[in-house]
CSV table of C-alpha atoms in Angstrom, one decimal:
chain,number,residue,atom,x,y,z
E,288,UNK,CA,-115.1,4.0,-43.5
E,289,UNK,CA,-115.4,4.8,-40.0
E,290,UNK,CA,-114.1,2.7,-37.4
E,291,UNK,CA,-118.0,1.9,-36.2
E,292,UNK,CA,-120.0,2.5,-39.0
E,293,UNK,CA,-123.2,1.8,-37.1
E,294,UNK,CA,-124.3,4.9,-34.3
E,295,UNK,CA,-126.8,3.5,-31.4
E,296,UNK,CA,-130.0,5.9,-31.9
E,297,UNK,CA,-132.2,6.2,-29.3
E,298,UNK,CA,-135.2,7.3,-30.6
E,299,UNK,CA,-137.3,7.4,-27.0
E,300,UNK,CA,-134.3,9.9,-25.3
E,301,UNK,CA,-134.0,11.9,-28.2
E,302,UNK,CA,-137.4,13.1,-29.3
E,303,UNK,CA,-138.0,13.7,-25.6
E,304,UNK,CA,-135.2,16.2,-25.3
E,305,UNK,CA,-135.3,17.7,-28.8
E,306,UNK,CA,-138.8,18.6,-29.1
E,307,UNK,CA,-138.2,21.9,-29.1
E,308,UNK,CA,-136.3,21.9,-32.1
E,309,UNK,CA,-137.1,23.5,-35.9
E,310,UNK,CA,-136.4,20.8,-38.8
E,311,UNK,CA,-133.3,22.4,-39.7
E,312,UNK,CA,-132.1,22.7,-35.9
E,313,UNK,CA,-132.8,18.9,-35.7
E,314,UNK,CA,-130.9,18.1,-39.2
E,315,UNK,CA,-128.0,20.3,-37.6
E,316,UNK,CA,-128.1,18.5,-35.0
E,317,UNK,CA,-128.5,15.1,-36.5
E,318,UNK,CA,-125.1,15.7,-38.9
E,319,UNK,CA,-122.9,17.2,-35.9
E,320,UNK,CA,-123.7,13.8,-33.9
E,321,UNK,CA,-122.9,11.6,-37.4
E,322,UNK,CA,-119.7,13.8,-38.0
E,323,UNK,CA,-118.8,13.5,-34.7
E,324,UNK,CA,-119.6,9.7,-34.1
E,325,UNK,CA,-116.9,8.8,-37.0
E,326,UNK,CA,-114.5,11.6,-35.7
E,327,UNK,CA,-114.1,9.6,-32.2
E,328,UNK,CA,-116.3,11.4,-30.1
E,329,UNK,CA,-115.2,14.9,-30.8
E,330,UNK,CA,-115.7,17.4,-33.3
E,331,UNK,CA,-112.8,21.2,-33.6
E,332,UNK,CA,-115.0,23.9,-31.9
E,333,UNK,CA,-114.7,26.4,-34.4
E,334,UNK,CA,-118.1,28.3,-36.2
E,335,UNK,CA,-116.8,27.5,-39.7
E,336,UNK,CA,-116.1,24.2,-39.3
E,337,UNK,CA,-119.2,23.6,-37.3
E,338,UNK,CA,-121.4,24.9,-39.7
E,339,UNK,CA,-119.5,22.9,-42.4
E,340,UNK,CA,-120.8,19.7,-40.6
E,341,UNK,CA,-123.3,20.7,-40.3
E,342,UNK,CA,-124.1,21.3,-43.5
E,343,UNK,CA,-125.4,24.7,-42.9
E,344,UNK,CA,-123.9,28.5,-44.4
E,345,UNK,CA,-122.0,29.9,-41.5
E,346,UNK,CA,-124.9,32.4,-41.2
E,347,UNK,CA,-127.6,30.0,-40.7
E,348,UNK,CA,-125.1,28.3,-38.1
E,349,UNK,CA,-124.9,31.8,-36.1
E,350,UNK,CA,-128.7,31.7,-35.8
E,351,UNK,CA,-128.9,28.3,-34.8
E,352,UNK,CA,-126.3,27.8,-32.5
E,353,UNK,CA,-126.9,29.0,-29.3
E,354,UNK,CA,-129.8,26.4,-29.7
E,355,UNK,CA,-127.5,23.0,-30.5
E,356,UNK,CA,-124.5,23.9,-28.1
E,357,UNK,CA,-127.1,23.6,-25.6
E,358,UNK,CA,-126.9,19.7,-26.0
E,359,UNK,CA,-122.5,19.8,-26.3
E,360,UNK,CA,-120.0,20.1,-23.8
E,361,UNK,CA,-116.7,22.0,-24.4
E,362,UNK,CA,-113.4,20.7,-23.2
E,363,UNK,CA,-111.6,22.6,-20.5
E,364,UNK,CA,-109.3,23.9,-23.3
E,365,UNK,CA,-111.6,25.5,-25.1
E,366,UNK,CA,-110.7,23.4,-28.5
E,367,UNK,CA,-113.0,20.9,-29.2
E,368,UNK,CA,-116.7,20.5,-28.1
E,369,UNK,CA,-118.6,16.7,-27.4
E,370,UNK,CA,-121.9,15.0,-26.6
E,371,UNK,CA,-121.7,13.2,-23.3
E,372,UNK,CA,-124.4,10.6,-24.3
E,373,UNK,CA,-122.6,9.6,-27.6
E,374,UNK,CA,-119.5,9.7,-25.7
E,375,UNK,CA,-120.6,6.9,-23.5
E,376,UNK,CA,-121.8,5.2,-26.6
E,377,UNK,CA,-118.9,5.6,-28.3
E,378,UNK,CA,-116.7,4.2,-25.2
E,379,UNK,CA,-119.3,1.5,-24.9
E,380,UNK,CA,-118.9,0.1,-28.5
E,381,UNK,CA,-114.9,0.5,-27.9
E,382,UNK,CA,-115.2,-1.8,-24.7
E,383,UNK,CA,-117.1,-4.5,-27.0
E,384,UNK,CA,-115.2,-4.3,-29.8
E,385,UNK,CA,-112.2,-5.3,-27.9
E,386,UNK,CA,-113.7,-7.9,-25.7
E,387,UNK,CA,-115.2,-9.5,-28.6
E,388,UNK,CA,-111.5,-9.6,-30.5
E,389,UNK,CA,-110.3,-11.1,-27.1
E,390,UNK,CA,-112.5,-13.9,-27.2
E,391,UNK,CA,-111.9,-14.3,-30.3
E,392,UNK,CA,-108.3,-15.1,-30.1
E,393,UNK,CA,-108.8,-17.1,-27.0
E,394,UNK,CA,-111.4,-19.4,-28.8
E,395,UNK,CA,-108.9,-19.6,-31.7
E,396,UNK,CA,-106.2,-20.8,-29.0
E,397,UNK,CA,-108.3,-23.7,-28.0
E,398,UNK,CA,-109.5,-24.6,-31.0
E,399,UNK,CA,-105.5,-25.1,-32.4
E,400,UNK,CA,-103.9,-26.3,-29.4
E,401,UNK,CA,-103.1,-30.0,-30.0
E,402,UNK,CA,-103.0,-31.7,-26.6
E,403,UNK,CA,-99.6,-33.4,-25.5
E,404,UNK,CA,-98.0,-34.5,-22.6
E,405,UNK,CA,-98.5,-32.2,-19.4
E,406,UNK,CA,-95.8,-29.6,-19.2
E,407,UNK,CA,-94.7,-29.5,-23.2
E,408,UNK,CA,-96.0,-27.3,-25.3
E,409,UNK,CA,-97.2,-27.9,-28.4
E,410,UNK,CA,-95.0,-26.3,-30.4
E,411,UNK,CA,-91.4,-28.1,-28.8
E,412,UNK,CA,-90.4,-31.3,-29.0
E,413,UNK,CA,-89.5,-33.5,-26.3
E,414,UNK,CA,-86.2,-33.5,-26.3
E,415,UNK,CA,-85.8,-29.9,-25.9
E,416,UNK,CA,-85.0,-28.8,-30.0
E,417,UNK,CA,-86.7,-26.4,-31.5
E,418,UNK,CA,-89.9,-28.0,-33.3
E,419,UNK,CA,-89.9,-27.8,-37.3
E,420,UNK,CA,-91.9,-25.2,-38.8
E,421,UNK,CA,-93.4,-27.2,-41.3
E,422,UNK,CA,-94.3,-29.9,-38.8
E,423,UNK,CA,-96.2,-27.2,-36.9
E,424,UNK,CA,-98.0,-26.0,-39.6
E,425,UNK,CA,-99.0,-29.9,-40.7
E,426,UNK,CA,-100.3,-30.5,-37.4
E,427,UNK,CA,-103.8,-29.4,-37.7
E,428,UNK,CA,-106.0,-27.8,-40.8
E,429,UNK,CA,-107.6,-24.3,-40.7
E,430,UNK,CA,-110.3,-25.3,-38.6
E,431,UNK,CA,-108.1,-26.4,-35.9
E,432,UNK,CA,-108.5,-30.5,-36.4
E,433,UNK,CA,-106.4,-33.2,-36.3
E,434,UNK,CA,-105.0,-34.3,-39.7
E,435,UNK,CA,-105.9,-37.7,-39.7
E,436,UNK,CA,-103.6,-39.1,-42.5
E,437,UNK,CA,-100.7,-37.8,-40.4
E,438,UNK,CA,-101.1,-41.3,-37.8
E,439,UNK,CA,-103.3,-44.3,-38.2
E,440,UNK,CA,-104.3,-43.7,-34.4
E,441,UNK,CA,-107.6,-43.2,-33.5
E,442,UNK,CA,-108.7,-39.6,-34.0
E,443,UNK,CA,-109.6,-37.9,-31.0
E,444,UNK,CA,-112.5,-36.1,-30.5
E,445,UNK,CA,-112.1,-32.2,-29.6
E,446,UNK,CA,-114.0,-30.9,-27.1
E,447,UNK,CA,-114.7,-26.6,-26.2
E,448,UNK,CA,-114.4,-26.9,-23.0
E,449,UNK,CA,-116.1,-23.0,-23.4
E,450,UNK,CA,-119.2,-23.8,-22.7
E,451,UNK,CA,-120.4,-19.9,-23.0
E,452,UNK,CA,-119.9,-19.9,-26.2
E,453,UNK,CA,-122.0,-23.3,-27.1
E,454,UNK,CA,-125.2,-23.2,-25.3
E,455,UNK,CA,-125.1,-19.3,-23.9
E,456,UNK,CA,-125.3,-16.0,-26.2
E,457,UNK,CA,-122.1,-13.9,-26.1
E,458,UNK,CA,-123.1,-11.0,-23.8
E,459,UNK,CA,-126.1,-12.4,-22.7
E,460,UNK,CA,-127.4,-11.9,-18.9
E,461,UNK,CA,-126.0,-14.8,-17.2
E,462,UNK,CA,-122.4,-13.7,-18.3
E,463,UNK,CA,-123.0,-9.9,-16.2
E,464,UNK,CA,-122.8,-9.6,-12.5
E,465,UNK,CA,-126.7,-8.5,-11.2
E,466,UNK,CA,-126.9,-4.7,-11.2
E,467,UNK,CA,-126.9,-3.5,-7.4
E,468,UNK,CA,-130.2,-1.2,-6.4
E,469,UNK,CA,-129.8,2.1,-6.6
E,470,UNK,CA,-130.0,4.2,-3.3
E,471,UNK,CA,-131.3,7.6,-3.8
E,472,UNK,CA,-130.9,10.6,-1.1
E,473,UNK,CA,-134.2,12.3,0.2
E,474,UNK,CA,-133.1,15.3,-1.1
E,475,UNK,CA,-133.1,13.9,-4.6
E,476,UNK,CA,-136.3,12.1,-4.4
E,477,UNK,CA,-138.4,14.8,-3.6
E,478,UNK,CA,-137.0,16.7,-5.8
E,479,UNK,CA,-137.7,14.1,-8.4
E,480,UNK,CA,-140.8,14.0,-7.3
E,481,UNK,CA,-141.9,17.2,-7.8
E,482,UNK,CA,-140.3,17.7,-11.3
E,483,UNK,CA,-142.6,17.1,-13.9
E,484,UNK,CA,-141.0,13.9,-15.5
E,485,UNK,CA,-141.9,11.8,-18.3
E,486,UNK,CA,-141.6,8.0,-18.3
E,487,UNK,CA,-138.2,8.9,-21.2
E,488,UNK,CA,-136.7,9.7,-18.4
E,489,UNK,CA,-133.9,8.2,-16.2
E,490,UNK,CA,-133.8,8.6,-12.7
E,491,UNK,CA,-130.4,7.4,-12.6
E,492,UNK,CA,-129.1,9.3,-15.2
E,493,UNK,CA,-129.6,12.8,-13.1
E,494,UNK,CA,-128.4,11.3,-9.6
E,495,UNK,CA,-124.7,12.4,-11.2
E,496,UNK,CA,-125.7,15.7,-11.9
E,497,UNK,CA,-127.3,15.9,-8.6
E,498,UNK,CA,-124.2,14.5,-6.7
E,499,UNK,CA,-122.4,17.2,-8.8
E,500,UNK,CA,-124.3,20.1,-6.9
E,501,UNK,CA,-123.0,21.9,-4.0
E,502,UNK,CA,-125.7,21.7,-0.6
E,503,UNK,CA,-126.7,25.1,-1.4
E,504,UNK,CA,-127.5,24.6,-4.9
E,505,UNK,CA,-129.5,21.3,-4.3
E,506,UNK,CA,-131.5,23.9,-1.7
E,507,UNK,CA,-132.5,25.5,-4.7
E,508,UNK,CA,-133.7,22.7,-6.9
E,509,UNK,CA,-136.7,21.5,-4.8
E,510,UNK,CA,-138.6,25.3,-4.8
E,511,UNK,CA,-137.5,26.1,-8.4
E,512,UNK,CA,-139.3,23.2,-9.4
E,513,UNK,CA,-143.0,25.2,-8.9
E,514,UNK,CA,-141.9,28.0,-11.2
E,515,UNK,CA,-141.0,25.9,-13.8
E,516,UNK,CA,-144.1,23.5,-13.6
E,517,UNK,CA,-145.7,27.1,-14.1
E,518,UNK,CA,-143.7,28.3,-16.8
E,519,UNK,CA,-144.8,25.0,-18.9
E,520,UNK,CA,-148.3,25.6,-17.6
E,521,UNK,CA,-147.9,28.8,-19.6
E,522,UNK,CA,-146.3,27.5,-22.3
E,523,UNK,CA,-147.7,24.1,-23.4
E,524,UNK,CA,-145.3,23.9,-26.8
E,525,UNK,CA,-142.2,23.9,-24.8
E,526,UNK,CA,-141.7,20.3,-23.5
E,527,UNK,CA,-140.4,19.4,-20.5
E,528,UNK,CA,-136.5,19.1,-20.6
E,529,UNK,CA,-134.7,16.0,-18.7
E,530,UNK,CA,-133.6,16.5,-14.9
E,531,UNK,CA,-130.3,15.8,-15.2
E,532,UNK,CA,-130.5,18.8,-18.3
E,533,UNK,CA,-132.3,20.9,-15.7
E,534,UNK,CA,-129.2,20.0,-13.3
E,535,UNK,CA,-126.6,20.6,-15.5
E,536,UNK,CA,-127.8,23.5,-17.0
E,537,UNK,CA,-128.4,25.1,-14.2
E,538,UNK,CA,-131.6,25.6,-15.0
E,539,UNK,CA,-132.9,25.5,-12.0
E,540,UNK,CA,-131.4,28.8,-10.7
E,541,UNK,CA,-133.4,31.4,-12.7
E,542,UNK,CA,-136.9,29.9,-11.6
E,543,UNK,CA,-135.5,29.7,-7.9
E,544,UNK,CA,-135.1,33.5,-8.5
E,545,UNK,CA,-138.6,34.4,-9.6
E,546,UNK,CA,-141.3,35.4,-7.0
E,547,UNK,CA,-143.0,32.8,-5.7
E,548,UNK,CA,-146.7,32.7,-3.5
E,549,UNK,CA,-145.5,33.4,0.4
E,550,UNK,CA,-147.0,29.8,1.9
E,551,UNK,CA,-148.2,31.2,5.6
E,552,UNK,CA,-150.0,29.3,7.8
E,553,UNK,CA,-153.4,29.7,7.0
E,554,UNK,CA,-152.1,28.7,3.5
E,555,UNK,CA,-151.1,24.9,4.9
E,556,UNK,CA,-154.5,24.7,6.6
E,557,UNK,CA,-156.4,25.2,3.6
E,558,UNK,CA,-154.6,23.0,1.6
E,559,UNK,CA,-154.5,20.2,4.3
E,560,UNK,CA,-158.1,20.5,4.8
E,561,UNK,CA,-158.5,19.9,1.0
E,562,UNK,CA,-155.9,16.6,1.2
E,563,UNK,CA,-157.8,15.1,4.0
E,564,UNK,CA,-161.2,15.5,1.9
E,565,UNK,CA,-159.8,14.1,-1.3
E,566,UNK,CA,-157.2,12.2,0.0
E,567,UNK,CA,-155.0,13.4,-2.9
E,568,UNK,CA,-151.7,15.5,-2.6
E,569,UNK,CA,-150.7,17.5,-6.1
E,570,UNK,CA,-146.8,16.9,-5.7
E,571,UNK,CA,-145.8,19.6,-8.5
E,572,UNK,CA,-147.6,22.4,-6.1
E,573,UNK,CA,-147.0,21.4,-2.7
E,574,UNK,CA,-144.0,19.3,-2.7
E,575,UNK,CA,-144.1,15.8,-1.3
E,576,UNK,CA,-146.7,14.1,0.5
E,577,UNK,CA,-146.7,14.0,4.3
E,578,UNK,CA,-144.7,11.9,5.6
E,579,UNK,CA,-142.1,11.6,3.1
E,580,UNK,CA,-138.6,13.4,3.2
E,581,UNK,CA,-138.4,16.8,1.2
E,582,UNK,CA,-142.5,17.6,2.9
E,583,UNK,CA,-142.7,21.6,2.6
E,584,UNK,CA,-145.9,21.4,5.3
E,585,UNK,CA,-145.2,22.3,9.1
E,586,UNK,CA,-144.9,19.7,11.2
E,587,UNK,CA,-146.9,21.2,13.7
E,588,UNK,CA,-150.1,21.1,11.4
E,589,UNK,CA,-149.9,17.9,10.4
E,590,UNK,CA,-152.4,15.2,12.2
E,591,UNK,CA,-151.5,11.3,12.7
E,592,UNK,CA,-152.5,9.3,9.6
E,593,UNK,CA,-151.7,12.5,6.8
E,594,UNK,CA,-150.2,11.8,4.0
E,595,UNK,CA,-151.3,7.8,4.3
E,596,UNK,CA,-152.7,6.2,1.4
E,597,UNK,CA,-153.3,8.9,-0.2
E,598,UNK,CA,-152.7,9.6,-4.2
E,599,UNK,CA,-150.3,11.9,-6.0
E,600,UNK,CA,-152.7,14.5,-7.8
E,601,UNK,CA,-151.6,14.7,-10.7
E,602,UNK,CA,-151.0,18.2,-13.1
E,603,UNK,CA,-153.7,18.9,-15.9
C-alpha cells in the first residue's frame, strides 16, 4: 500500500482545466496522476513507461501525448516529469502527517508523565540511582493513570492541560494565524480583468506565474488577451484554460502575435460615446474601465466622471 492511500480530488479545478479532453485522454490522465500520487510525486519520463501507467499501447500513448504533457512539468534533468498541483498536495499531506505524529507523541508524554517533586524526573530516584525498570513500568497502566493499589493515598486526578485538544478540533481555524490580504499589481489586475475567467478559477494561483514574467512579457499579456477572447468566440467547444496555464504556457505570446484592429482616435470616440449612453464598459474588448490602472483609452479623450458607476459589459 501506498504511503497515502487517499489522493485529494478536486473536482471544480479539474473539469475546468480538462474539458478539452477525449475519454481516453482523461483516463490517461487520471492513471498517470494515481501512479504518480503513490510513486511520491514523480513518475521516470520515458514513452514506454508512461504509456504503461497509463494503461495505454505505446502507440495510443504517441497520439495522446503531446495532449497530457501539457498538464506535467519536466525536471531540469530531463529524467522524470510531475504535476505541480499534486505536488503541493502531496507536500501538504506530508506536512500533516508529521504534525499529527508530533502531537501525538507529545499528548502521549503528558498523559504518562507522573508528577514529582520539581526538578526530578520521573524516571530517577531521589537519591541519584538509577530508577528500576520494573518500577517504571508499574507506575502507571496503558492509558497513562495512576495504579491505585500501588499507595493507599488518595488518587489524584489528571488533568490535560492541552486544552486544544479537548474543546478545539485539531487543525481547526483558531489554531492558523489569519491569512494576510493579498495585494495585486495594476498590471496583473487588468490583465485579470480582461481574461475571460471562470469563478474555478484562482486569482492567486496565477499571481506566481505572473511574478515569473519578465516586464516585457507581462507587456504582452494584457493585448493578447483580445485575440484569445476571439479565438473562443470562434470556437465555443474549446473552454477557456486557467490564467496561470495561459502564463505558464506561454500562451499568451502567439495571440500577442496575431493582427489585431489598429484603435485610432476616432475609434476611442465612438466607443466612449457608446459607454457614456449605456453606461457599460465590455472589459474583454476594450480593456479596463476608465479610471482604473491597465485603461487602453487616451487620457486626453476621456471626460470627468468616465468610467464611474458604470458596469462591466459582459461577453455573449
Amino acid at each position: 500500500m501506498a504511503q497515502f492511500p487517499a489522493l485529494p480530488f478536486w473536482t471544480d479545478a479539474y473539469l475546468a482545466d480538462t474539458g478539452h479532453l477525449t475519454t481516453l485522454e482523461h483516463g490517461a490522465y487520471l492513471m498517470l496522476l494515481m501512479s504518480m500520487w503513490r510513486a511520491g510525486g514523480e513518475l521516470p519520463n520515458d514513452d514506454r513507461r508512461l504509456a504503461r501507467f497509463a494503461k495505454l499501447t505505446t502507440p495510443q500513448w504517441q497520439r495522446i501525448k503531446d495532449t497530457i504533457m501539457e498538464f506535467m512539468t519536466v525536471s531540469s534533468d530531463g529524467l522524470t516529469v510531475s504535476q505541480g498541483r499534486l505536488g503541493d498536495e502531496l507536500q501538504y499531506v506530508r506536512d500533516h502527517s508529521k504534525k499529527q505524529a508530533k502531537n501525538s507523541r507529545q499528548r502521549w508524554r503528558n498523559c504518562t508523565a507522573t508528577p514529582g517533586p520539581v526538578g526530578q524526573h520521573p524516571d530517577h530516584a531521589s537519591d541519584g540511582s538509577a530508577a528500576n525498570p520494573m518500577e517504571t513500568l508499574n507506575r502507571a497502566d496503558a492509558m497513562g493513570m495512576p495504579n491505585a493499589s500501588q499507595t493507599d493515598a488518595p488518587t489524584p486526578n489528571i488533568v490535560d492541560t492541552n486544552v486544544s485538544t479537548l474543546s478545539v478540533p485539531e487543525g481547526s481555524e483558531t489554531d492558523k494565524p489569519a491569512r494576510k490580504r493579498i495585494i495585486y499589481p495594476d498590471d496583473f489586475e487588468a490583465a485579470w480583468q480582461a481574461f475571460p475567467t471562470t469563478p474555478n478559477m484562482s486569482k492567486a494561483e496565477a499571481l506566481p506565474e505572473w511574478k515569473r514574467l519578465s516586464p516585457e512579457d507581462r507587456d504582452m499579456v494584457l493585448p493578447s488577451t483580445v485575440g484569445y477572447r476571439a479565438f473562443l468566440k470562434a470556437n465555443p467547444a474549446h473552454p477557456a484554460i486557467h490564467f496561470c496555464r495561459y502564463l505558464s504556457k506561454r500562451r499568451f505570446e502567439g495571440f500577442a502575435a496575431a493582427d489585431t484592429p489598429v484603435e485610432t482616435e476616432k475609434t476611442w470616440l465612438t466607443r466612449l460615446g457608446w459607454a457614456r449612453g449605456k453606461r457599460q464598459w465590455p472589459v474583454h474588448q476594450w480593456g479596463p474601465i476608465p479610471g482604473q490602472p491597465g485603461c487602453r483609452a487616451p487620457a486626453e479623450l476621456l471626460q470627468p466622471g468616465d468610467g464611474e458607476d458604470w458596469q462591466e459589459a459582459r461577453a455573449a
